[in-house]
Coordinates of C-alpha atoms and ligand atoms in Angstrom, one line a residue:
M1 CA 26.5 92.6 58.2
C2 CA 22.9 92.8 57.3
G3 CA 21.9 94.1 53.9
I4 CA 19.2 96.8 53.4
I5 CA 17.4 97.9 50.3
G6 CA 14.6 100.3 49.6
Y7 CA 12.8 100.9 46.3
T8 CA 10.2 103.3 45.0
G9 CA 9.0 103.2 41.4
T10 CA 6.8 100.7 39.6
N11 CA 6.4 97.3 41.2
A12 CA 8.5 97.1 44.4
V13 CA 8.5 93.5 45.4
P14 CA 10.4 91.9 42.4
Y15 CA 13.1 94.7 42.7
L16 CA 13.4 94.2 46.4
I17 CA 13.7 90.4 46.2
K18 CA 16.3 90.6 43.4
G19 CA 18.2 93.1 45.6
L20 CA 18.0 90.9 48.7
E21 CA 19.4 88.0 46.7
M22 CA 22.4 90.1 45.8
L23 CA 22.8 91.4 49.4
E24 CA 22.5 87.9 50.9
Y25 CA 26.2 87.6 51.3
R26 CA 25.9 90.2 54.1
G27 CA 23.9 87.8 56.3
Y28 CA 21.4 85.1 55.8
D29 CA 19.8 84.4 59.2
S30 CA 16.4 85.8 58.1
A31 CA 14.9 88.1 55.5
G32 CA 11.9 90.4 55.4
I33 CA 10.1 92.9 53.3
A34 CA 7.6 95.8 54.0
V35 CA 5.5 97.7 51.5
T36 CA 3.0 100.5 51.6
A37 CA -0.5 99.8 50.4
K38 CA -3.9 101.4 50.9
G39 CA -2.6 103.8 53.6
A40 CA -0.9 101.0 55.7
I41 CA 2.3 99.1 55.9
Q42 CA 2.2 95.3 55.1
C43 CA 5.1 93.1 56.1
V44 CA 6.3 89.6 55.4
K45 CA 9.3 87.9 57.1
R46 CA 10.9 84.5 57.1
E47 CA 13.7 82.9 59.1
G48 CA 16.5 81.7 56.9
R49 CA 17.3 82.4 53.3
V50 CA 15.8 84.9 50.9
S51 CA 14.6 81.9 48.9
R52 CA 12.1 81.2 51.7
L53 CA 10.9 84.8 51.7
R54 CA 10.5 84.7 47.9
K55 CA 7.9 82.0 48.3
A56 CA 6.0 84.0 50.8
V57 CA 5.8 87.4 49.1
D58 CA 2.7 86.6 47.1
A59 CA 0.8 87.5 50.3
L60 CA 1.8 91.1 49.8
P61 CA -0.4 93.5 47.9
F62 CA 0.8 95.3 44.8
S63 CA 2.9 98.3 45.8
S64 CA 5.3 100.8 44.2
T65 CA 7.3 101.3 47.4
G66 CA 9.0 99.1 49.9
I67 CA 12.0 98.3 52.1
A68 CA 13.7 94.9 52.7
H69 CA 16.4 93.4 54.8
T70 CA 18.6 90.3 55.0
R71 CA 20.0 89.7 58.5
W72 CA 23.1 88.6 60.3
A73 CA 21.9 88.3 63.9
T74 CA 23.5 90.5 66.5
H75 CA 20.7 91.1 69.1
G76 CA 18.2 88.2 69.5
K77 CA 17.9 84.8 67.9
P78 CA 17.9 84.5 64.2
D79 CA 14.2 83.8 64.0
E80 CA 11.1 85.3 62.4
T81 CA 10.3 87.5 65.4
N82 CA 13.7 89.2 65.3
A83 CA 13.7 89.5 61.5
H84 CA 13.4 93.0 60.0
P85 CA 11.5 95.2 59.1
H86 CA 10.4 96.3 62.6
I87 CA 7.2 98.1 62.9
S88 CA 6.3 100.9 65.3
K89 CA 3.5 100.7 67.9
S90 CA 0.6 101.9 65.7
G91 CA 2.1 100.5 62.5
I92 CA 2.8 103.8 60.9
F93 CA 6.6 103.2 60.6
A94 CA 8.7 100.3 59.4
V95 CA 12.4 100.2 59.8
V96 CA 15.3 98.1 58.4
H97 CA 18.7 98.5 59.9
N98 CA 22.3 97.5 59.3
G99 CA 24.5 98.3 62.3
I100 CA 24.3 98.2 66.1
I101 CA 22.5 100.6 68.4
E102 CA 24.7 100.4 71.5
N103 CA 22.4 102.2 73.9
F104 CA 19.3 100.3 72.9
S105 CA 18.6 98.8 76.3
V106 CA 18.4 102.2 78.0
L107 CA 16.2 103.5 75.2
R108 CA 14.0 100.4 75.4
T109 CA 13.6 100.6 79.1
Q110 CA 12.5 104.2 78.7
L111 CA 10.1 103.4 75.9
E112 CA 8.6 100.5 77.8
K113 CA 7.9 102.8 80.8
E114 CA 6.1 105.1 78.3
G115 CA 3.9 102.2 77.2
Y116 CA 5.6 101.0 74.0
A117 CA 5.4 97.2 73.9
F118 CA 8.2 95.4 72.2
T119 CA 7.8 92.3 70.0
S120 CA 11.4 91.5 69.3
Q121 CA 14.8 91.3 71.1
T122 CA 16.5 93.5 68.5
D123 CA 18.2 96.8 69.0
T124 CA 16.4 98.1 65.9
E125 CA 12.9 98.0 67.2
V126 CA 13.6 101.1 69.5
I127 CA 14.2 103.1 66.3
A128 CA 10.7 102.4 65.0
H129 CA 9.1 103.4 68.3
L130 CA 11.2 106.5 68.7
L131 CA 10.3 107.7 65.2
E132 CA 6.6 107.2 66.0
K133 CA 7.0 109.0 69.4
N134 CA 8.8 112.0 67.7
Y135 CA 6.5 112.1 64.7
S136 CA 4.1 115.0 64.2
G137 CA 3.6 115.1 60.5
S138 CA 7.1 115.4 59.1
V139 CA 9.3 112.3 58.9
T140 CA 12.5 114.2 58.4
D141 CA 11.7 116.2 61.6
A142 CA 11.1 112.9 63.5
M143 CA 14.5 111.8 62.2
R144 CA 16.1 115.0 63.4
E145 CA 14.7 114.2 66.9
T146 CA 15.5 110.5 66.9
L147 CA 18.9 110.1 65.3
P148 CA 20.9 112.1 67.9
L149 CA 19.5 109.7 70.6
L150 CA 21.1 106.7 68.9
E151 CA 24.6 105.6 69.9
G152 CA 26.3 103.2 67.6
S153 CA 26.2 102.6 63.9
Y154 CA 23.4 102.4 61.4
A155 CA 22.2 102.5 57.8
L156 CA 18.5 102.8 58.0
G157 CA 15.7 102.4 55.5
I158 CA 12.3 103.8 56.8
L159 CA 8.8 103.6 55.5
C160 CA 6.0 105.8 56.8
S161 CA 2.4 104.9 55.8
E162 CA 1.5 108.5 55.6
Y163 CA 4.0 109.1 52.8
P164 CA 3.5 105.9 50.9
E165 CA 5.8 106.7 48.0
N166 CA 8.8 107.9 49.9
I167 CA 11.7 106.0 51.4
Y168 CA 13.6 107.7 54.2
F169 CA 17.2 106.8 55.1
A170 CA 19.9 107.7 57.6
V171 CA 23.5 106.7 57.8
R172 CA 26.1 106.6 60.5
S173 CA 29.3 104.6 60.1
S174 CA 27.5 102.0 57.9
P175 CA 27.5 102.0 54.1
L176 CA 24.5 103.1 52.1
T177 CA 24.1 104.1 48.4
A178 CA 21.2 106.0 46.8
S179 CA 20.2 106.5 43.2
V180 CA 17.4 107.5 40.9
T181 CA 17.5 105.2 37.9
P182 CA 15.2 104.7 34.9
D183 CA 13.8 101.7 36.7
G184 CA 13.0 103.5 39.9
A185 CA 14.8 105.0 42.9
F186 CA 16.8 102.9 45.3
I187 CA 18.8 102.9 48.5
S188 CA 21.1 99.9 49.0
S189 CA 23.8 98.7 51.4
D190 CA 25.9 97.7 48.4
P191 CA 26.2 99.6 45.1
S192 CA 26.5 96.4 43.2
V193 CA 22.7 96.0 43.6
L194 CA 22.3 99.2 41.5
T195 CA 24.7 98.3 38.7
S196 CA 21.9 96.6 36.6
Y197 CA 20.0 100.0 36.6
T198 CA 22.6 102.8 36.7
K199 CA 26.2 103.7 36.4
K200 CA 26.1 106.4 39.0
A201 CA 25.0 106.6 42.6
Y202 CA 25.3 108.8 45.7
R203 CA 27.6 107.2 48.3
L204 CA 26.1 108.6 51.5
K205 CA 28.4 110.1 54.1
S206 CA 28.3 109.3 57.8
G207 CA 25.7 111.6 59.4
D208 CA 23.6 112.0 56.2
F209 CA 19.8 111.4 56.3
G210 CA 17.0 112.2 53.9
R211 CA 14.5 110.6 51.5
I212 CA 14.1 109.3 48.1
T213 CA 11.1 109.8 45.9
K214 CA 10.6 108.3 42.4
T215 CA 12.5 111.2 40.9
A216 CA 14.8 112.6 43.5
V217 CA 17.3 112.0 46.3
E218 CA 17.1 114.6 49.0
I219 CA 20.0 114.6 51.4
F220 CA 20.6 116.5 54.7
S221 CA 23.9 116.4 56.6
A222 CA 24.2 115.7 60.3
D223 CA 23.6 119.4 61.2
G224 CA 20.2 119.2 59.4
K225 CA 21.2 121.4 56.5
R226 CA 20.2 120.3 52.9
V227 CA 23.4 119.2 51.1
K228 CA 24.3 118.3 47.5
R229 CA 26.5 115.4 47.1
D230 CA 28.3 114.3 43.9
E231 CA 27.2 111.1 42.3
A232 CA 30.1 108.6 42.1
E233 CA 30.7 106.4 39.1
L234 CA 30.1 102.8 40.0
S235 CA 33.3 100.9 39.4
E236 CA 34.5 97.5 38.4
S237 CA 34.5 96.3 42.0
D238 CA 30.8 97.2 42.2
I239 CA 29.8 95.1 39.3
N240 CA 28.1 91.9 40.3
A241 CA 29.7 89.0 38.6
E242 CA 27.9 85.9 37.4
K243 CA 29.0 82.4 38.4
G244 CA 29.2 81.4 34.7
E245 CA 30.3 77.8 34.2
F246 CA 31.5 77.4 37.8
P247 CA 29.3 75.6 40.3
H248 CA 30.3 78.1 43.1
Y249 CA 31.7 81.6 43.4
M250 CA 34.5 80.3 45.5
L251 CA 35.9 78.1 42.8
K252 CA 35.4 80.8 40.2
E253 CA 37.2 83.3 42.4
I254 CA 40.1 80.8 43.0
Y255 CA 40.4 80.5 39.2
E256 CA 40.3 84.3 38.8
Q257 CA 43.4 84.8 41.0
P258 CA 46.0 85.1 38.2
E259 CA 43.9 88.0 36.8
A260 CA 43.4 89.6 40.2
V261 CA 47.1 89.5 40.9
L262 CA 48.0 90.6 37.3
N263 CA 45.7 93.6 37.4
T264 CA 46.9 94.6 40.8
C265 CA 50.5 94.4 39.8
R266 CA 49.9 96.2 36.4
A267 CA 48.5 99.2 38.2
Y268 CA 51.6 99.7 40.3
I269 CA 54.5 98.6 38.0
R270 CA 55.8 101.0 35.3
S271 CA 58.9 100.4 33.2
G272 CA 60.1 97.6 35.5
E273 CA 59.7 99.6 38.7
V274 CA 57.1 99.8 41.4
F275 CA 55.3 103.1 41.1
F276 CA 52.9 104.7 43.5
N277 CA 51.2 108.0 42.7
S278 CA 51.7 110.4 45.6
F279 CA 53.4 108.0 48.0
P280 CA 53.4 109.5 51.5
F281 CA 57.1 108.9 52.2
D282 CA 60.4 109.7 50.4
K283 CA 64.0 108.8 51.1
K284 CA 64.2 111.4 53.8
S285 CA 60.9 111.0 55.6
I286 CA 61.0 107.2 55.6
K287 CA 64.0 107.5 57.9
K288 CA 61.7 109.0 60.5
I289 CA 59.5 105.8 60.7
S290 CA 60.2 104.2 64.1
R291 CA 57.8 101.3 63.6
L292 CA 55.2 100.2 61.1
Y293 CA 51.9 98.6 62.1
L294 CA 49.8 96.3 59.8
V295 CA 46.2 95.8 60.9
G296 CA 43.3 93.7 59.6
C297 CA 40.7 91.1 60.5
G298 CA 40.5 87.4 59.5
S299 CA 42.3 86.8 56.2
A300 CA 43.2 90.4 56.0
Y301 CA 45.1 89.9 59.3
H302 CA 46.9 87.0 57.7
A303 CA 47.9 89.2 54.8
A304 CA 49.1 91.8 57.5
L305 CA 51.1 89.1 59.3
T306 CA 52.8 88.1 56.0
G307 CA 53.5 91.8 55.5
K308 CA 55.2 92.0 58.8
Y309 CA 57.8 89.4 57.8
V310 CA 58.2 90.8 54.3
F311 CA 58.5 94.5 55.4
E312 CA 61.0 93.7 58.1
L313 CA 63.1 91.7 55.6
L314 CA 63.0 94.2 52.8
T315 CA 63.0 97.5 54.7
D316 CA 64.6 96.9 58.1
I317 CA 61.8 98.9 59.7
P318 CA 60.5 97.2 62.8
C319 CA 56.9 96.0 62.1
E320 CA 54.0 94.6 64.1
A321 CA 50.8 92.9 62.8
A322 CA 47.7 93.2 64.8
F323 CA 44.1 92.2 64.8
A324 CA 42.0 95.3 64.3
S325 CA 39.7 94.2 67.2
E326 CA 42.7 94.1 69.5
F327 CA 44.5 97.1 68.1
R328 CA 41.5 99.4 68.7
Y329 CA 41.2 98.6 72.4
S330 CA 44.8 97.9 73.3
P331 CA 46.6 100.2 71.0
P332 CA 50.4 100.3 70.9
P333 CA 52.1 103.7 71.5
L334 CA 51.3 105.6 68.2
D335 CA 52.4 108.9 66.8
S336 CA 53.6 110.5 63.6
S337 CA 56.5 108.2 63.4
T338 CA 54.4 105.0 63.4
P339 CA 52.4 104.7 60.2
V340 CA 49.6 102.1 60.2
I341 CA 48.8 100.0 57.1
L342 CA 45.2 98.9 57.3
I343 CA 44.1 96.0 55.1
S344 CA 40.5 95.3 54.2
Q345 CA 38.8 93.9 51.1
S346 CA 35.5 95.6 51.8
G347 CA 36.8 98.7 53.5
E348 CA 33.7 98.5 55.7
T349 CA 34.9 96.2 58.5
A350 CA 33.9 97.9 61.7
D351 CA 37.0 96.9 63.8
T352 CA 39.3 98.0 61.0
I353 CA 37.5 101.3 60.6
A354 CA 37.8 101.9 64.3
A355 CA 41.5 101.0 64.2
L356 CA 41.9 103.5 61.3
R357 CA 40.2 106.3 63.3
L358 CA 42.2 105.6 66.4
A359 CA 45.5 105.7 64.4
K360 CA 44.4 109.1 62.9
E361 CA 43.5 110.4 66.3
K362 CA 47.1 109.7 67.4
S363 CA 48.5 111.4 64.4
A364 CA 49.8 108.2 62.8
H365 CA 49.8 108.2 59.0
T366 CA 47.1 105.8 57.7
L367 CA 47.6 103.8 54.5
S368 CA 44.8 101.5 53.5
V369 CA 44.9 98.5 51.2
L370 CA 41.4 98.2 49.8
N371 CA 39.5 96.4 47.1
V372 CA 36.1 98.2 47.0
R373 CA 36.1 101.7 45.7
G374 CA 34.1 104.3 47.5
C375 CA 34.1 102.4 50.8
T376 CA 34.2 104.1 54.2
M377 CA 37.9 103.5 54.7
E378 CA 38.7 105.2 51.4
S379 CA 37.1 108.4 52.5
E380 CA 38.8 108.3 55.9
S381 CA 42.4 107.1 55.1
D382 CA 45.3 109.5 54.5
C383 CA 46.3 107.4 51.5
C384 CA 44.8 104.3 49.7
F385 CA 46.1 101.6 47.5
F386 CA 43.6 99.5 45.6
T387 CA 43.8 95.8 44.8
L388 CA 42.1 95.1 41.5
A389 CA 40.6 91.8 42.3
G390 CA 37.1 92.8 41.1
K391 CA 34.0 91.9 42.9
E392 CA 34.4 89.1 45.4
T393 CA 31.2 87.3 46.1
A394 CA 32.0 84.1 48.0
V395 CA 32.1 84.8 51.7
A396 CA 35.4 83.1 52.1
T397 CA 38.0 85.3 50.5
T398 CA 40.5 83.9 47.9
K399 CA 41.3 86.3 45.1
A400 CA 41.1 89.5 47.2
Y401 CA 43.5 87.8 49.7
S402 CA 45.9 87.0 46.9
A403 CA 45.7 90.5 45.5
Q404 CA 46.4 91.9 49.0
L405 CA 49.5 89.8 49.2
S406 CA 50.9 91.0 45.9
L407 CA 50.2 94.7 46.8
I408 CA 52.0 94.1 50.1
Y409 CA 55.1 92.8 48.3
L410 CA 55.0 95.9 46.0
L411 CA 54.7 98.3 49.0
A412 CA 57.5 96.5 50.8
L413 CA 59.7 96.6 47.7
H414 CA 59.1 100.3 47.2
M415 CA 59.8 101.1 50.8
G416 CA 62.8 98.8 50.8
K417 CA 64.2 100.8 48.0
L418 CA 63.5 104.1 49.8
T419 CA 65.2 103.0 53.0
G420 CA 68.2 101.8 51.0
K421 CA 68.0 98.3 52.5
L422 CA 67.4 96.7 49.0
N423 CA 70.1 97.0 46.4
G424 CA 69.2 97.1 42.7
S425 CA 69.7 93.4 42.1
E426 CA 67.7 92.1 45.1
Y427 CA 64.9 94.6 44.2
G428 CA 64.9 93.3 40.6
I429 CA 64.9 89.6 41.5
I430 CA 62.0 90.0 43.9
L431 CA 60.0 92.3 41.6
E432 CA 60.5 89.7 38.8
S433 CA 59.2 87.1 41.2
V434 CA 56.1 89.2 41.9
M435 CA 55.5 89.8 38.2
S436 CA 55.7 86.1 37.4
L437 CA 53.1 85.3 40.1
P438 CA 50.1 85.3 37.8
D439 CA 51.5 82.6 35.5
R440 CA 52.7 80.5 38.4
I441 CA 49.4 80.8 40.2
R442 CA 47.6 79.8 37.0
S443 CA 49.9 76.8 36.6
A444 CA 49.5 75.7 40.3
T445 CA 45.7 76.0 40.1
G446 CA 45.5 73.9 36.9
V447 CA 48.0 71.3 37.9
L448 CA 46.8 70.8 41.5
D449 CA 43.1 70.9 41.1
A450 CA 42.7 67.1 40.5
Q451 CA 45.2 66.3 43.3
M452 CA 43.2 68.5 45.8
R453 CA 39.9 67.0 44.7
N454 CA 41.3 63.6 45.5
L455 CA 43.0 64.6 48.8
A456 CA 39.7 66.1 49.9
K457 CA 38.2 62.6 50.0
S458 CA 40.5 61.6 52.8
I459 CA 40.3 64.9 54.7
K460 CA 36.6 65.2 54.8
D461 CA 36.1 62.9 57.7
A462 CA 39.0 64.1 59.8
G463 CA 38.1 65.4 63.2
N464 CA 41.0 67.8 63.4
V465 CA 43.5 69.1 60.9
F466 CA 46.8 70.9 61.7
F467 CA 48.6 73.3 59.5
I468 CA 52.2 74.1 60.4
G469 CA 54.8 76.5 59.1
R470 CA 57.6 78.9 60.0
G471 CA 58.2 82.5 58.9
T472 CA 55.9 83.5 56.1
D473 CA 54.7 79.8 55.9
Y474 CA 53.1 80.5 59.3
P475 CA 50.5 83.1 58.2
A476 CA 50.0 81.0 55.1
A477 CA 49.2 78.1 57.5
M478 CA 46.8 80.3 59.4
E479 CA 45.0 81.3 56.2
A480 CA 44.8 77.6 55.1
A481 CA 43.3 76.6 58.5
L482 CA 40.8 79.4 58.3
K483 CA 39.8 78.5 54.8
L484 CA 39.2 74.9 55.7
K485 CA 37.3 75.5 58.9
E486 CA 35.1 78.3 57.5
V487 CA 33.8 76.4 54.5
S488 CA 34.0 72.7 55.5
Y489 CA 33.4 73.1 59.3
I490 CA 36.3 70.8 60.1
K491 CA 38.2 71.9 63.2
S492 CA 41.6 73.1 61.9
D493 CA 44.4 74.8 63.7
A494 CA 47.5 76.6 62.5
V495 CA 50.6 76.2 64.7
A496 CA 54.0 77.9 64.3
A497 CA 55.9 74.7 63.6
G498 CA 58.5 75.4 66.3
E499 CA 55.7 75.8 68.9
L500 CA 54.2 72.4 68.3
K501 CA 56.2 70.7 71.0
H502 CA 55.2 73.3 73.6
G503 CA 51.7 72.0 73.8
S504 CA 49.7 71.3 70.6
I505 CA 51.7 68.1 69.8
S506 CA 49.6 66.4 72.6
L507 CA 46.7 66.4 70.2
I508 CA 48.6 64.5 67.5
E509 CA 47.3 60.9 67.3
K510 CA 47.6 58.1 64.8
D511 CA 46.6 59.4 61.4
T512 CA 45.9 63.0 62.5
P513 CA 46.4 65.0 59.3
V514 CA 49.2 67.6 59.6
I515 CA 49.7 69.8 56.5
A516 CA 53.2 71.2 56.6
L517 CA 53.8 74.4 54.6
C518 CA 57.5 74.5 53.8
C519 CA 58.2 76.9 51.0
G520 CA 59.8 79.6 53.1
G521 CA 63.4 79.1 52.2
K522 CA 65.8 79.3 55.1
T523 CA 63.6 77.5 57.7
F524 CA 62.8 74.5 55.4
F525 CA 65.0 72.0 57.3
K526 CA 63.7 73.3 60.6
T527 CA 60.2 72.6 59.6
L528 CA 61.2 69.2 58.4
S529 CA 62.5 68.5 61.9
N530 CA 59.0 69.3 63.2
V531 CA 57.5 67.1 60.6
R532 CA 59.6 64.2 61.9
E533 CA 58.3 64.9 65.4
V534 CA 54.7 64.6 64.4
I535 CA 55.4 61.5 62.3
S536 CA 56.9 59.9 65.4
R537 CA 53.5 60.4 67.0
G538 CA 51.6 58.8 64.2
A539 CA 50.5 61.8 62.2
R540 CA 49.7 61.6 58.6
V541 CA 51.9 64.4 57.1
I542 CA 51.2 66.2 53.8
C543 CA 54.0 68.6 52.8
V544 CA 53.3 71.6 50.6
T545 CA 56.6 72.6 49.1
D546 CA 58.2 73.7 45.8
S547 CA 59.7 71.4 43.2
S548 CA 63.2 72.1 44.4
H549 CA 62.4 70.5 47.8
K550 CA 60.1 67.8 46.6
K551 CA 62.6 65.0 47.1
E552 CA 63.3 65.7 50.7
C553 CA 59.6 65.9 51.5
S554 CA 58.7 62.7 49.7
A555 CA 60.4 60.7 52.4
F556 CA 57.7 61.8 54.9
G557 CA 54.5 61.1 53.0
E558 CA 52.3 62.9 50.5
V559 CA 53.7 66.0 48.8
I560 CA 51.9 68.9 47.2
T561 CA 54.3 70.6 44.8
V562 CA 53.9 74.3 43.9
P563 CA 56.1 76.2 41.4
V564 CA 59.5 77.4 42.7
S565 CA 59.4 81.0 43.7
H566 CA 61.4 83.6 45.7
P567 CA 60.7 82.9 49.4
V568 CA 59.1 86.4 49.7
T569 CA 56.4 85.5 47.2
A570 CA 56.0 81.8 48.2
P571 CA 52.9 82.5 50.4
S572 CA 51.0 83.4 47.2
L573 CA 51.6 79.9 45.7
E574 CA 51.3 77.6 48.7
I575 CA 47.9 79.0 49.5
I576 CA 46.5 77.9 46.1
P577 CA 46.3 74.2 46.8
M578 CA 45.0 75.0 50.3
Q579 CA 42.1 77.0 48.9
L580 CA 41.3 74.2 46.5
L581 CA 41.5 71.6 49.2
S582 CA 39.1 73.6 51.4
Y583 CA 36.7 74.0 48.5
Y584 CA 36.6 70.3 47.5
T585 CA 36.4 69.2 51.1
A586 CA 33.3 71.4 51.7
L587 CA 31.9 70.2 48.4
L588 CA 32.1 66.6 49.4
K589 CA 30.5 67.4 52.8
G590 CA 27.6 69.1 51.1
C591 CA 28.3 72.5 52.8
D592 CA 26.9 75.8 51.6
I593 CA 30.3 76.8 50.2
D594 CA 29.6 80.4 49.2
K595 CA 27.6 81.2 52.3
P596 CA 29.0 79.3 55.2
R597 CA 26.9 79.1 58.3
N598 CA 27.0 82.0 60.8
L599 CA 29.2 84.2 58.6
A600 CA 28.8 87.3 56.5
K601 CA 31.1 88.9 53.9
S602 CA 31.1 92.4 55.2
V603 CA 31.5 92.5 59.0
T604 CA 30.1 96.0 59.8
V605 CA 29.6 95.3 63.5
E606 CA 32.3 94.9 66.1
Ligands
LIG1 C1 37.8 84.8 55.5 C2 37.3 86.2 55.3 C3 37.3 87.1 56.5 C4 37.7 88.5 56.1 C5 37.5 89.5 57.2 C6 38.0 90.9 56.9 O1 37.7 84.1 54.4 O2 36.9 86.6 54.2 O3 38.1 86.6 57.5 O4 39.0 88.5 55.6 O5 36.2 89.5 57.6 O6 37.2 91.4 55.9 P1 37.7 92.7 55.1 O7 38.9 92.3 54.3 O8 36.5 93.1 54.2 O9 38.0 93.7 56.1

């Protein structure tokens, strides 16, 4: 959450504004910019989007050097007062911050006693005042004094009016990249901002601090020693994609799913077999696994829950799926016999990172399923598997989720073979089904687009929409409900179909839309029984099923038909119409589809 950028070179403001526009997916409650000019710091901030700030920056003087911020509010209202940059007492320092300073109220009370007046409710403002308090001519020395006082996480960009062409930075458990390019030198929360100017950048490590000048990046590690870090190549997942002919990134990314799944599968299938370079288990060591945990947040949790069903089916290893935010504070018993698979598109989600660290602490083997190269989780996991979905820009995930599912199927297949649970023919049938997903997803997207556009007209005014399913249809129902609510703001709930009658059915009234996901094979007829129950209470039922079950479902109302697939891979197909339905419903409601309210793509705070 929150995006920071710093630039020193020629003309700072246009570079900073362009960078903020690219970082806006990280939060869009407010935006601000500070530059150095004539020995002082000048600052402009606006509540709301970067487009509002863009109109206000003419007020700034010309400057070669500045820092900027786009905010997802954590401490204090999302208004102009709380917008970054925050300025120190005498105006000598300006600070932009991504992260949370957990002990800020203790620090603030102390600083207030010492006469520092605060103008915002943010945790960040303490940093600006502390830097000033600890400053006696050297900014890096002031940082050496200040940083150890901060508890929590941060990526900081700092301006000091006495060094008007330098940008100072510090990092702890929040992402930050730095690079000197032919256009000038940058720091940025996201390397994709740099891809227009360079192919290489320093991905700073937790504990690093230092400064950039127009020609150099100077890095010190947490112990204060000067260090040399290798520049990393910026990868495909860093490259910022354009919307092209699509009106929104979400629709573009829905249409990119066949490619995302194909590229992911291609990377791990060789000569008709799943192949992982340096897989951490073999036939012998896999027998020592007593339980497998799958952990993630939001959609990544839904992928994890799908994984639980699939891994148990294909490997016979007992599995649990957990929200990272629960796992980290109520961990199950963990040890070297309980590997943990962590799933994260960004690899920067604070709760998932904490779950990873906790698992490592307890000697559990950590395997991460990631999309962004060079992320924090890559550097901390024992072993990483990358989805090749490319850069995902819309806040609501679609293609990265689909790529996660396909990688989970491949991991489960591979482990199923190692445990001996899967015989050659079952393995071959399921692998074939995974390999044919790209074509089937492409066909489902093309065929169902118009139907979903039409269905959206009758969903857009619904007060409440239910999604039901059993087995792997259940996490698919959860993902469908999340997609609809996050982009269209319609209240939507997912209920395990068999649980309806234990409470939620009391909410079913005449014409309440109930979308029944019933592709999961053996529970098909059980779900149909639940469909009958809600129909008896007046619900309007829409069944999502495959063509082999279309006839049975037609008796109950509308049917959305996806291509037939092996039950293991069915979640990848039934989610396609649900993504399209969410998109078109949000479109009809005039919602800000790519940047839904209150959300951010990369949730770097807990
Ligand atoms: C929903 C969505 C979020 C993310 C969640 C985890 O559409 O995108 O629920 O799935 O914030 O993010 P990552 O995968 O980056 O850890």
